[in-house]
Amino acid sequence: MITLNNLPPVFVPLVGLVFPAIAMVSLSLHVQKNKIF
């Protein structure tokens, strides 16, 4: 956890990009599964 003190400039945008990417992928998979309109 000590290395986290040196990483925030890299770690924050990484989380800011990875988390929405995972959310969009799971959302698109959910929409593809439920295309029975």
Tab-separated table of C-alpha atoms in Angstrom, residues 1 3-5 8-9 11 19-21 23 26 29-30 32 34-36:
chain	number	residue	atom	x	y	z
A	1	MET	CA	0.000	0.000	0.000
A	3	THR	CA	3.508	2.277	-3.449
A	4	LEU	CA	-0.021	3.694	-3.829
A	5	ASN	CA	1.310	6.988	-2.437
A	8	PRO	CA	-2.142	8.524	-7.836
A	9	PRO	CA	-1.302	10.531	-11.038
A	11	PHE	CA	-3.774	5.247	-10.900
A	19	PHE	CA	-14.284	1.291	-14.621
A	20	PRO	CA	-16.491	2.960	-17.303
A	21	ALA	CA	-15.077	0.533	-19.884
A	23	ALA	CA	-19.536	-0.867	-17.164
A	26	SER	CA	-21.311	-5.377	-19.250
A	29	LEU	CA	-23.572	-7.681	-23.206
A	30	HIS	CA	-26.760	-7.243	-21.167
A	32	GLN	CA	-27.339	-8.132	-26.569
A	34	ASN	CA	-32.133	-9.123	-24.074
A	35	LYS	CA	-32.702	-8.263	-27.750
A	36	ILE	CA	-36.071	-10.018	-27.902
